[in-house]
PDB file of N, CA and C in Angstrom:
ATOM      1  N   UNK P   1      88.485  85.855 114.491  1.00 61.00           N
ATOM      2  CA  UNK P   1      90.014  86.244 114.157  1.00 61.00           C
ATOM      3  C   UNK P   1      90.493  87.587 114.443  1.00 61.00           C
ATOM      4  N   UNK P   2      91.802  87.807 115.128  1.00 69.00           N
ATOM      5  CA  UNK P   2      92.206  89.211 115.287  1.00 69.00           C
ATOM      6  C   UNK P   2      93.827  89.222 114.705  1.00 69.00           C
ATOM      7  N   UNK P   3      94.102  90.583 114.857  1.00 74.00           N
ATOM      8  CA  UNK P   3      95.419  90.742 114.308  1.00 74.00           C
ATOM      9  C   UNK P   3      96.470  90.291 115.366  1.00 74.00           C
ATOM     10  N   UNK P   4      97.448  89.907 115.128  1.00 75.00           N
ATOM     11  CA  UNK P   4      98.570  89.781 115.997  1.00 75.00           C
ATOM     12  C   UNK P   4      98.995  90.864 116.961  1.00 75.00           C
ATOM     13  N   UNK P   5      99.158  90.838 118.234  1.00 78.00           N
ATOM     14  CA  UNK P   5      99.390  91.965 119.164  1.00 78.00           C
ATOM     15  C   UNK P   5     100.655  92.781 118.902  1.00 78.00           C
ATOM     16  N   UNK P   6     101.576  92.110 118.362  1.00 78.00           N
ATOM     17  CA  UNK P   6     102.885  92.930 117.988  1.00 78.00           C
ATOM     18  C   UNK P   6     102.560  93.863 116.904  1.00 78.00           C
ATOM     19  N   UNK P   7     101.799  93.472 115.840  1.00 81.00           N
ATOM     20  CA  UNK P   7     101.330  94.255 114.836  1.00 81.00           C
ATOM     21  C   UNK P   7     100.484  95.319 114.945  1.00 81.00           C
ATOM     22  N   UNK P   8      99.567  94.870 116.017  1.00 83.00           N
ATOM     23  CA  UNK P   8      98.524  95.822 116.401  1.00 83.00           C
ATOM     24  C   UNK P   8      99.297  97.163 117.154  1.00 83.00           C
ATOM     25  N   UNK P   9     100.346  96.744 117.663  1.00 89.00           N
ATOM     26  CA  UNK P   9     101.142  97.787 118.327  1.00 89.00           C
ATOM     27  C   UNK P   9     101.511  98.889 117.356  1.00 89.00           C
ATOM     28  N   UNK P  10     102.117  98.241 116.274  1.00 89.00           N
ATOM     29  CA  UNK P  10     102.627  99.190 115.124  1.00 89.00           C
ATOM     30  C   UNK P  10     101.441 100.116 114.528  1.00 89.00           C
ATOM     31  N   UNK P  11     100.227  99.496 114.487  1.00 92.00           N
ATOM     32  CA  UNK P  11      99.049 100.064 114.141  1.00 92.00           C
ATOM     33  C   UNK P  11      98.946 101.471 114.839  1.00 92.00           C
ATOM     34  N   UNK P  12      99.042 101.314 116.293  1.00 92.00           N
ATOM     35  CA  UNK P  12      98.792 102.107 117.231  1.00 92.00           C
ATOM     36  C   UNK P  12      99.836 103.103 116.908  1.00 92.00           C
ATOM     37  N   UNK P  13     101.129 102.975 116.975  1.00 92.00           N
ATOM     38  CA  UNK P  13     102.160 103.850 116.693  1.00 92.00           C
ATOM     39  C   UNK P  13     102.073 104.804 115.548  1.00 92.00           C
ATOM     40  N   UNK P  14     101.586 104.084 114.177  1.00 93.00           N
ATOM     41  CA  UNK P  14     101.424 104.716 113.146  1.00 93.00           C
ATOM     42  C   UNK P  14     100.089 105.890 113.339  1.00 93.00           C
ATOM     43  N   UNK P  15      99.291 105.472 114.050  1.00 95.00           N
ATOM     44  CA  UNK P  15      97.880 106.368 114.377  1.00 95.00           C
ATOM     45  C   UNK P  15      98.563 107.433 115.243  1.00 95.00           C
ATOM     46  N   UNK P  16      99.279 107.202 116.317  1.00 95.00           N
ATOM     47  CA  UNK P  16     100.010 108.466 117.080  1.00 95.00           C
ATOM     48  C   UNK P  16     100.734 109.274 116.340  1.00 95.00           C
ATOM     49  N   UNK P  17     101.471 108.626 115.079  1.00 93.00           N
ATOM     50  CA  UNK P  17     102.339 109.612 114.339  1.00 93.00           C
ATOM     51  C   UNK P  17     101.655 110.250 113.158  1.00 93.00           C
ATOM     52  N   UNK P  18     100.303 109.900 113.194  1.00 95.00           N
ATOM     53  CA  UNK P  18      99.439 110.290 111.847  1.00 95.00           C
ATOM     54  C   UNK P  18     100.343 110.129 110.664  1.00 95.00           C
ATOM     55  N   UNK P  19     100.824 108.900 110.524  1.00 94.00           N
ATOM     56  CA  UNK P  19     101.549 108.324 109.386  1.00 94.00           C
ATOM     57  C   UNK P  19     100.859 108.056 108.153  1.00 94.00           C
ATOM     58  N   UNK P  20     101.439 108.743 107.072  1.00 95.00           N
ATOM     59  CA  UNK P  20     101.133 108.291 105.779  1.00 95.00           C
ATOM     60  C   UNK P  20     101.308 106.274 105.522  1.00 95.00           C
ATOM     61  N   UNK P  21     100.459 105.938 104.959  1.00 95.00           N
ATOM     62  CA  UNK P  21     100.456 104.559 104.909  1.00 95.00           C
ATOM     63  C   UNK P  21     100.059 104.235 103.464  1.00 95.00           C
ATOM     64  N   UNK P  22     100.742 103.204 103.019  1.00 95.00           N
ATOM     65  CA  UNK P  22     100.104 102.405 101.765  1.00 95.00           C
ATOM     66  C   UNK P  22      99.685 101.086 102.399  1.00 95.00           C
ATOM     67  N   UNK P  23      98.215 100.959 102.108  1.00 95.00           N
ATOM     68  CA  UNK P  23      97.587  99.866 102.626  1.00 95.00           C
ATOM     69  C   UNK P  23      97.276  98.860 101.517  1.00 95.00           C
ATOM     70  N   UNK P  24      97.557  97.511 101.464  1.00 94.00           N
ATOM     71  CA  UNK P  24      97.249  96.435 100.547  1.00 94.00           C
ATOM     72  C   UNK P  24      96.026  95.765 101.080  1.00 94.00           C
ATOM     73  N   UNK P  25      94.835  95.703 100.255  1.00 95.00           N
ATOM     74  CA  UNK P  25      93.876  95.030 100.967  1.00 95.00           C
ATOM     75  C   UNK P  25      93.445  93.564 100.261  1.00 95.00           C
ATOM     76  N   UNK P  26      92.526  92.932 101.184  1.00 93.00           N
ATOM     77  CA  UNK P  26      92.377  91.477 100.907  1.00 93.00           C
ATOM     78  C   UNK P  26      91.964  91.597  99.281  1.00 93.00           C
ATOM     79  N   UNK P  27      90.942  92.611  98.901  1.00 96.00           N
ATOM     80  CA  UNK P  27      90.202  92.414  97.574  1.00 96.00           C
ATOM     81  C   UNK P  27      91.472  93.002  96.327  1.00 96.00           C
ATOM     82  N   UNK P  28      92.623  92.940  96.844  1.00 96.00           N
ATOM     83  CA  UNK P  28      93.764  93.331  95.826  1.00 96.00           C
ATOM     84  C   UNK P  28      93.761  94.870  95.400  1.00 96.00           C
ATOM     85  N   UNK P  29      93.270  95.722  95.869  1.00 96.00           N
ATOM     86  CA  UNK P  29      93.522  97.099  95.593  1.00 96.00           C
ATOM     87  C   UNK P  29      94.487  97.530  96.802  1.00 96.00           C
ATOM     88  N   UNK P  30      94.975  98.622  96.498  1.00 95.00           N
ATOM     89  CA  UNK P  30      95.813  99.430  97.449  1.00 95.00           C
ATOM     90  C   UNK P  30      95.312 100.842  97.666  1.00 95.00           C
ATOM     91  N   UNK P  31      95.530 101.496  99.061  1.00 93.00           N
ATOM     92  CA  UNK P  31      95.319 102.694  99.282  1.00 93.00           C
ATOM     93  C   UNK P  31      96.202 103.447  99.863  1.00 93.00           C
ATOM     94  N   UNK P  32      96.460 104.710  99.543  1.00 94.00           N
ATOM     95  CA  UNK P  32      97.418 105.744 100.445  1.00 94.00           C
ATOM     96  C   UNK P  32      96.673 106.471 101.475  1.00 94.00           C
ATOM     97  N   UNK P  33      96.978 106.208 102.529  1.00 96.00           N
ATOM     98  CA  UNK P  33      95.833 106.985 103.544  1.00 96.00           C
ATOM     99  C   UNK P  33      96.821 107.404 104.607  1.00 96.00           C
ATOM    100  N   UNK P  34      96.291 108.459 105.517  1.00 96.00           N
ATOM    101  CA  UNK P  34      96.988 108.978 106.782  1.00 96.00           C
ATOM    102  C   UNK P  34      96.288 108.353 107.919  1.00 96.00           C
ATOM    103  N   UNK P  35      97.010 107.579 108.836  1.00 96.00           N
ATOM    104  CA  UNK P  35      96.481 106.926 110.063  1.00 96.00           C
ATOM    105  C   UNK P  35      95.899 107.860 110.746  1.00 96.00           C
ATOM    106  N   UNK P  36      94.671 107.772 111.597  1.00 96.00           N
ATOM    107  CA  UNK P  36      93.913 108.743 112.264  1.00 96.00           C
ATOM    108  C   UNK P  36      93.836 108.127 113.593  1.00 96.00           C
ATOM    109  N   UNK P  37      93.777 106.904 113.546  1.00 96.00           N
ATOM    110  CA  UNK P  37      93.075 106.331 114.757  1.00 96.00           C
ATOM    111  C   UNK P  37      92.512 105.029 114.559  1.00 96.00           C
ATOM    112  N   UNK P  38      92.140 104.182 115.733  1.00 94.00           N
ATOM    113  CA  UNK P  38      91.290 103.099 115.465  1.00 94.00           C
ATOM    114  C   UNK P  38      89.986 103.181 116.215  1.00 94.00           C
ATOM    115  N   UNK P  39      88.971 102.370 115.848  1.00 92.00           N
ATOM    116  CA  UNK P  39      87.870 102.184 116.353  1.00 92.00           C
ATOM    117  C   UNK P  39      87.413 100.804 116.685  1.00 92.00           C
ATOM    118  N   UNK P  40      86.751 100.354 117.591  1.00 88.00           N
ATOM    119  CA  UNK P  40      86.355  99.039 117.839  1.00 88.00           C
ATOM    120  C   UNK P  40      84.723  98.921 117.987  1.00 88.00           C
ATOM    121  N   UNK P  41      84.254  97.956 117.521  1.00 89.00           N
ATOM    122  CA  UNK P  41      82.880  97.673 117.781  1.00 89.00           C
ATOM    123  C   UNK P  41      82.867  96.110 118.339  1.00 89.00           C
ATOM    124  N   UNK P  42      81.884  95.669 118.816  1.00 85.00           N
ATOM    125  CA  UNK P  42      81.671  94.162 119.241  1.00 85.00           C
ATOM    126  C   UNK P  42      82.073  93.228 118.268  1.00 85.00           C
ATOM    127  N   UNK P  43      81.831  93.537 116.925  1.00 85.00           N
ATOM    128  CA  UNK P  43      82.123  92.666 116.080  1.00 85.00           C
ATOM    129  C   UNK P  43      83.685  92.664 115.322  1.00 85.00           C
ATOM    130  N   UNK P  44      84.206  93.873 115.269  1.00 88.00           N
ATOM    131  CA  UNK P  44      85.478  94.220 114.412  1.00 88.00           C
ATOM    132  C   UNK P  44      86.026  95.450 114.966  1.00 88.00           C
ATOM    133  N   UNK P  45      87.352  95.516 114.505  1.00 91.00           N
ATOM    134  CA  UNK P  45      88.017  96.894 114.713  1.00 91.00           C
ATOM    135  C   UNK P  45      88.530  97.319 113.386  1.00 91.00           C
ATOM    136  N   UNK P  46      88.401  98.778 113.400  1.00 94.00           N
ATOM    137  CA  UNK P  46      88.779  99.473 112.003  1.00 94.00           C
ATOM    138  C   UNK P  46      89.796 100.354 112.263  1.00 94.00           C
ATOM    139  N   UNK P  47      90.464 100.812 111.283  1.00 96.00           N
ATOM    140  CA  UNK P  47      91.584 101.720 110.964  1.00 96.00           C
ATOM    141  C   UNK P  47      90.895 103.132 110.394  1.00 96.00           C
ATOM    142  N   UNK P  48      90.994 104.120 111.442  1.00 97.00           N
ATOM    143  CA  UNK P  48      90.360 105.434 110.910  1.00 97.00           C
ATOM    144  C   UNK P  48      91.346 106.034 110.003  1.00 97.00           C
ATOM    145  N   UNK P  49      90.977 106.608 108.709  1.00 96.00           N
ATOM    146  CA  UNK P  49      91.972 107.125 107.842  1.00 96.00           C
ATOM    147  C   UNK P  49      91.544 108.360 107.452  1.00 96.00           C
ATOM    148  N   UNK P  50      92.607 109.055 106.973  1.00 95.00           N
ATOM    149  CA  UNK P  50      92.354 110.633 106.469  1.00 95.00           C
ATOM    150  C   UNK P  50      92.837 110.263 104.983  1.00 95.00           C
ATOM    151  N   UNK P  51      91.887 110.850 103.918  1.00 90.00           N
ATOM    152  CA  UNK P  51      92.432 110.482 102.544  1.00 90.00           C
ATOM    153  C   UNK P  51      91.983 111.858 101.753  1.00 90.00           C
ATOM    154  N   UNK P  52      92.682 111.856 100.470  1.00 88.00           N
ATOM    155  CA  UNK P  52      92.112 113.208  99.950  1.00 88.00           C
ATOM    156  C   UNK P  52      90.789 113.371  99.682  1.00 88.00           C
ATOM    157  N   UNK P  53      89.899 112.373  99.354  1.00 90.00           N
ATOM    158  CA  UNK P  53      88.349 112.228  99.516  1.00 90.00           C
ATOM    159  C   UNK P  53      87.577 112.263 100.851  1.00 90.00           C
ATOM    160  N   UNK P  54      88.379 112.459 102.207  1.00 93.00           N
ATOM    161  CA  UNK P  54      87.664 112.555 103.195  1.00 93.00           C
ATOM    162  C   UNK P  54      88.053 111.531 104.167  1.00 93.00           C
ATOM    163  N   UNK P  55      87.325 111.311 105.203  1.00 95.00           N
ATOM    164  CA  UNK P  55      87.596 110.210 106.171  1.00 95.00           C
ATOM    165  C   UNK P  55      87.327 108.828 105.580  1.00 95.00           C
ATOM    166  N   UNK P  56      88.024 107.886 105.994  1.00 94.00           N
ATOM    167  CA  UNK P  56      87.440 106.485 105.624  1.00 94.00           C
ATOM    168  C   UNK P  56      87.687 105.558 106.845  1.00 94.00           C
ATOM    169  N   UNK P  57      86.950 104.567 106.723  1.00 96.00           N
ATOM    170  CA  UNK P  57      86.890 103.604 107.975  1.00 96.00           C
ATOM    171  C   UNK P  57      87.138 102.232 107.557  1.00 96.00           C
ATOM    172  N   UNK P  58      88.311 101.721 107.635  1.00 96.00           N
ATOM    173  CA  UNK P  58      88.810 100.263 106.986  1.00 96.00           C
ATOM    174  C   UNK P  58      88.795  99.415 107.987  1.00 96.00           C
ATOM    175  N   UNK P  59      88.162  98.160 107.841  1.00 94.00           N
ATOM    176  CA  UNK P  59      88.434  97.076 108.896  1.00 94.00           C
ATOM    177  C   UNK P  59      89.648  96.445 108.900  1.00 94.00           C
ATOM    178  N   UNK P  60      90.438  96.285 109.829  1.00 93.00           N
ATOM    179  CA  UNK P  60      91.818  95.723 109.947  1.00 93.00           C
ATOM    180  C   UNK P  60      91.793  94.446 109.324  1.00 93.00           C
ATOM    181  N   UNK P  61      90.694  93.387 109.349  1.00 91.00           N
ATOM    182  CA  UNK P  61      91.012  92.479 108.931  1.00 91.00           C
ATOM    183  C   UNK P  61      90.671  92.312 107.321  1.00 91.00           C
ATOM    184  N   UNK P  62      90.465  93.570 106.753  1.00 94.00           N
ATOM    185  CA  UNK P  62      90.632  93.643 105.147  1.00 94.00           C
ATOM    186  C   UNK P  62      91.883  94.054 104.638  1.00 94.00           C
ATOM    187  N   UNK P  63      92.758  94.360 105.725  1.00 93.00           N
ATOM    188  CA  UNK P  63      94.290  94.851 105.350  1.00 93.00           C
ATOM    189  C   UNK P  63      95.246  93.479 105.352  1.00 93.00           C
ATOM    190  N   UNK P  64      95.841  93.370 104.313  1.00 92.00           N
ATOM    191  CA  UNK P  64      97.057  92.283 104.143  1.00 92.00           C
ATOM    192  C   UNK P  64      98.164  92.779 104.465  1.00 92.00           C
ATOM    193  N   UNK P  65      98.743  93.866 104.138  1.00 91.00           N
ATOM    194  CA  UNK P  65     100.000  94.520 104.792  1.00 91.00           C
ATOM    195  C   UNK P  65      99.928  96.059 104.806  1.00 91.00           C
ATOM    196  N   UNK P  66     100.694  96.594 105.455  1.00 92.00           N
ATOM    197  CA  UNK P  66     100.833  98.111 105.666  1.00 92.00           C
ATOM    198  C   UNK P  66     102.361  98.511 105.122  1.00 92.00           C
ATOM    199  N   UNK P  67     102.457  99.488 104.330  1.00 92.00           N
ATOM    200  CA  UNK P  67     103.813 100.069 104.433  1.00 92.00           C
ATOM    201  C   UNK P  67     103.929 101.513 104.649  1.00 92.00           C
ATOM    202  N   UNK P  68     104.618 101.891 105.714  1.00 91.00           N
ATOM    203  CA  UNK P  68     104.746 103.245 106.133  1.00 91.00           C
ATOM    204  C   UNK P  68     105.496 103.949 105.002  1.00 91.00           C
ATOM    205  N   UNK P  69     104.979 105.101 104.805  1.00 92.00           N
ATOM    206  CA  UNK P  69     105.484 106.138 103.662  1.00 92.00           C
ATOM    207  C   UNK P  69     106.019 107.595 104.400  1.00 92.00           C
ATOM    208  N   UNK P  70     106.857 108.183 103.759  1.00 84.00           N
ATOM    209  CA  UNK P  70     107.286 109.309 104.305  1.00 84.00           C
ATOM    210  C   UNK P  70     106.340 110.320 103.630  1.00 84.00           C
ATOM    211  N   UNK P  71     106.258 111.761 104.014  1.00 76.00           N
ATOM    212  CA  UNK P  71     105.373 112.756 103.525  1.00 76.00           C
ATOM    213  C   UNK P  71     105.444 112.946 102.050  1.00 76.00           C
ATOM    214  N   UNK P  72     106.381 112.533 101.298  1.00 74.00           N
ATOM    215  CA  UNK P  72     106.511 112.636 100.042  1.00 74.00           C
ATOM    216  C   UNK P  72     106.135 111.328  99.218  1.00 74.00           C
ATOM    217  N   UNK P  73     105.811 110.330  99.919  1.00 72.00           N
ATOM    218  CA  UNK P  73     105.076 109.092  99.326  1.00 72.00           C
ATOM    219  C   UNK P  73     105.973 108.171  99.105  1.00 72.00           C
ATOM    220  N   UNK P  74     107.235 108.165  99.624  1.00 79.00           N
ATOM    221  CA  UNK P  74     108.433 107.220  99.512  1.00 79.00           C
ATOM    222  C   UNK P  74     108.250 106.206 100.539  1.00 79.00           C
ATOM    223  N   UNK P  75     108.807 105.011 100.406  1.00 78.00           N
ATOM    224  CA  UNK P  75     108.640 104.005 101.535  1.00 78.00           C
ATOM    225  C   UNK P  75     109.674 104.447 102.853  1.00 78.00           C
ATOM    226  N   UNK P  76     109.284 104.365 103.850  1.00 73.00           N
ATOM    227  CA  UNK P  76     109.692 105.018 105.267  1.00 73.00           C
ATOM    228  C   UNK P  76     109.731 103.804 106.216  1.00 73.00           C
ATOM    229  N   UNK P  77     110.125 102.519 105.700  1.00 72.00           N
ATOM    230  CA  UNK P  77     110.315 101.286 106.496  1.00 72.00           C
ATOM    231  C   UNK P  77     109.632 100.182 105.832  1.00 72.00           C
ATOM    232  N   UNK P  78     109.790  98.802 106.321  1.00 73.00           N
ATOM    233  CA  UNK P  78     109.566  97.766 105.545  1.00 73.00           C
ATOM    234  C   UNK P  78     108.064  97.479 105.861  1.00 73.00           C
ATOM    235  N   UNK P  79     107.558  97.029 105.010  1.00 76.00           N
ATOM    236  CA  UNK P  79     106.151  96.476 104.920  1.00 76.00           C
ATOM    237  C   UNK P  79     105.764  95.837 106.051  1.00 76.00           C
ATOM    238  N   UNK P  80     104.695  95.628 106.662  1.00 74.00           N
ATOM    239  CA  UNK P  80     104.003  94.874 107.584  1.00 74.00           C
ATOM    240  C   UNK P  80     103.101  93.919 107.019  1.00 74.00           C
ATOM    241  N   UNK P  81     103.321  92.739 107.067  1.00 78.00           N
ATOM    242  CA  UNK P  81     102.143  91.928 106.580  1.00 78.00           C
ATOM    243  C   UNK P  81     101.449  91.298 107.887  1.00 78.00           C
ATOM    244  N   UNK P  82     100.127  91.651 107.875  1.00 75.00           N
ATOM    245  CA  UNK P  82      99.342  91.411 109.005  1.00 75.00           C
ATOM    246  C   UNK P  82      98.961  89.934 109.245  1.00 75.00           C
ATOM    247  N   UNK P  83      99.356  89.233 110.266  1.00 68.00           N
ATOM    248  CA  UNK P  83      99.017  87.942 110.665  1.00 68.00           C
ATOM    249  C   UNK P  83      97.874  87.892 111.524  1.00 68.00           C
ATOM    250  N   UNK P  84      97.246  86.953 111.101  1.00 59.00           N
ATOM    251  CA  UNK P  84      95.756  86.651 112.080  1.00 59.00           C
ATOM    252  C   UNK P  84      95.878  85.634 112.981  1.00 59.00           C
ATOM    253  N   UNK P  85      95.482  85.796 114.209  1.00 53.00           N
ATOM    254  CA  UNK P  85      95.372  84.743 115.194  1.00 53.00           C
ATOM    255  C   UNK P  85      93.973  84.717 115.744  1.00 53.00           C
ATOM    256  N   UNK P  86      93.867  83.464 116.395  1.00 58.00           N
ATOM    257  CA  UNK P  86      92.429  83.253 116.940  1.00 58.00           C
ATOM    258  C   UNK P  86      92.143  84.292 117.997  1.00 58.00           C
ATOM    259  N   UNK P  87      90.890  84.432 118.120  1.00 56.00           N
ATOM    260  CA  UNK P  87      90.700  85.530 119.114  1.00 56.00           C
ATOM    261  C   UNK P  87      89.819  84.894 120.350  1.00 56.00           C
ATOM    262  N   UNK P  88      89.840  85.517 121.204  1.00 51.00           N
ATOM    263  CA  UNK P  88      89.144  84.863 122.444  1.00 51.00           C
ATOM    264  C   UNK P  88      87.551  84.337 122.062  1.00 51.00           C
ATOM    265  N   UNK P  89      87.217  83.156 122.793  1.00 48.00           N
ATOM    266  CA  UNK P  89      86.066  82.775 122.443  1.00 48.00           C
ATOM    267  C   UNK P  89      84.950  83.156 123.214  1.00 48.00           C
TER     268      UNK P  89
END
């Protein structure tokens, strides 16, 4: 499974802007992070994040939605619910 291409473009934009984000995860938790980049392996793609406790690497497939925030922590746009699609076989 991979993330829809249009949504992936938004993730790249958030990383370029070093955007503060509220991530809602598959396990029901949420995290506020600053997007720093993406990282690919043969198995999976990850969002590289800066947090108060240091750098984190979060699998993109573990994220259910992303809410961009301004630097004061207030919503700065609509939440993006990530949609999955079949990847190349």
